[in-house]
Short mmCIF file of C-alpha atoms in Angstrom, two decimals:
data_model
loop_
_atom_site.label_atom_id
_atom_site.label_comp_id
_atom_site.label_asym_id
_atom_site.label_seq_id
_atom_site.Cartn_x
_atom_site.Cartn_y
_atom_site.Cartn_z
CA MET A 216 17.13 32.46 133.35
CA ALA A 217 15.45 35.67 134.60
CA LYS A 218 17.63 37.86 136.82
CA ALA A 219 18.86 41.43 137.27
CA ALA A 220 21.75 42.54 135.04
CA TRP A 221 24.03 43.04 138.08
CA CYS A 222 23.68 39.37 139.06
CA THR A 223 25.96 36.79 137.45
CA VAL A 224 25.07 33.10 137.37
CA ALA A 225 27.53 30.39 136.35
CA PRO A 226 27.27 27.95 134.86
CA MET A 227 24.17 28.72 132.84
CA SER A 228 23.44 25.01 132.43
CA GLY A 229 24.39 21.82 134.20
CA LYS A 230 23.39 18.29 135.13
CA GLU A 231 22.06 16.59 138.22
CA ASN A 232 23.60 17.94 141.44
CA ALA A 233 26.00 20.46 139.89
CA PRO A 234 26.36 23.65 141.96
CA ILE A 235 25.21 27.06 140.74
CA ASN A 236 27.41 30.05 141.56
CA ILE A 237 25.54 33.32 142.00
CA THR A 238 27.85 36.35 142.15
CA LEU A 239 26.92 39.93 143.02
CA PRO A 240 29.21 42.96 142.79
CA ALA A 241 29.55 45.35 145.73
CA HIS A 242 26.35 47.33 146.24
CA THR A 243 26.97 51.03 146.93
CA GLY A 244 23.31 52.06 146.94
CA ARG A 245 21.59 52.86 150.23
CA LEU A 246 18.54 50.61 149.78
CA VAL A 247 18.41 46.84 149.76
CA ARG A 248 18.19 45.38 146.26
CA ASN A 249 16.96 41.99 145.20
CA THR A 250 16.62 39.75 142.22
CA THR A 251 15.18 36.35 141.50
CA VAL A 252 17.05 33.59 139.72
CA THR A 253 14.73 30.95 138.30
CA VAL A 254 16.11 27.51 137.55
CA THR A 255 14.10 25.35 135.13
CA ASN A 256 14.57 22.05 133.37
CA LYS A 257 16.30 22.36 130.02
CA ASN A 258 13.17 21.23 128.19
CA GLY A 259 11.10 23.82 130.08
CA THR A 260 9.02 21.33 132.03
CA LYS A 261 8.47 21.43 135.75
CA PRO A 262 9.85 21.35 138.35
CA SER A 263 11.36 24.82 138.45
CA LYS A 264 12.74 26.68 141.43
CA ALA A 265 12.92 30.42 142.12
CA ILE A 266 15.81 31.66 144.25
CA THR A 267 15.35 35.15 145.69
CA ILE A 268 18.57 36.99 146.48
CA ASN A 269 18.62 40.08 148.73
CA GLN A 270 21.66 42.32 148.99
CA ALA A 271 21.87 44.85 151.83
CA GLY A 272 22.34 48.52 151.11
CA ALA A 273 25.50 50.37 152.06
CA ALA A 274 25.84 52.10 155.42
CA VAL A 275 25.63 55.89 155.49
CA THR A 276 28.99 57.42 154.68
CA THR A 277 30.17 60.98 154.99
CA THR A 278 33.45 62.40 153.75
CA MET A 279 34.90 65.85 154.29
CA ASP A 280 37.77 67.42 152.35
CA ALA A 281 39.20 68.95 155.54
CA THR A 282 38.92 67.82 159.14
CA LYS A 283 41.49 70.17 160.72
CA PRO A 284 41.46 73.40 158.72
CA ASP A 285 43.95 76.12 159.60
CA VAL A 286 42.85 79.74 159.93
CA PRO A 287 45.50 82.46 160.15
CA LYS A 288 45.61 84.61 163.27
CA THR A 289 44.25 87.50 161.22
CA GLY A 290 41.04 85.52 160.70
CA GLY A 291 39.38 84.26 157.57
CA THR A 292 36.82 81.89 156.21
CA VAL A 293 37.16 78.14 155.99
CA VAL A 294 35.09 76.26 153.43
CA ILE A 295 34.71 72.53 154.04
CA ASN A 296 33.08 70.45 151.33
CA GLY A 297 31.39 67.20 152.24
CA THR A 298 29.59 64.40 150.48
CA SER A 299 27.34 61.59 151.63
CA ASN A 300 25.60 58.65 150.01
CA SER A 301 22.40 59.53 151.87
CA SER A 302 19.98 62.16 150.62
CA LYS A 303 18.40 62.27 154.10
CA LEU A 304 21.57 63.03 156.03
CA SER A 305 21.41 66.24 158.05
CA TRP A 306 24.25 67.82 159.95
CA ARG A 307 25.09 70.71 162.22
CA PHE A 308 28.24 72.27 163.59
CA GLY A 309 29.07 71.98 167.22
CA ILE A 310 31.69 71.00 169.74
CA LEU A 311 31.93 68.30 172.37
CA ILE A 312 32.31 69.48 175.95
CA ASP A 313 32.60 66.72 178.56
CA GLY A 314 31.00 64.28 176.11
CA GLN A 315 28.01 66.54 175.42
CA TYR A 316 27.29 68.04 172.00
CA VAL A 317 26.92 71.82 172.13
CA PRO A 318 25.76 73.66 168.98
CA LEU A 319 28.59 75.98 167.99
CA MET A 320 26.52 79.16 167.60
CA GLY A 321 24.74 78.58 170.91
CA PHE A 322 28.09 78.10 172.64
CA ILE A 323 29.57 81.28 171.19
CA ARG A 324 26.46 83.27 172.10
CA ASP A 325 26.50 81.95 175.68
CA VAL A 326 30.23 82.59 176.17
CA ILE A 327 30.71 85.98 174.49
CA GLY A 328 27.18 87.29 174.17
CA ASP A 329 25.06 87.68 171.07
CA GLY A 330 26.53 91.07 170.13
CA TYR A 331 23.14 92.74 170.12
CA GLY A 332 22.95 94.28 173.44
#
């Protein structure tokens, strides 16, 4: 029975109207994956039937190691590490004001000036 290694089929043989159980583990990849399970007669004669199985990819996830970092009153630098399962994810820092996203640097420049003049 041709199939991808991550696909489990049980039982591998049967008679008449016996069900076939096709089991797939959780898919953490971003893209859809598929495999084909082909069922044939034991003696190899026709009829045979191909069953194509598609498994959806995982949604984009993002994790950060800090969501509310503390900075002492004397100032300092905060480093926040993040990971994502998407190589195409882009991000930017900003704040929400009345439901509108404002880029953080633009906000600071508009409120306190750019410091150059």
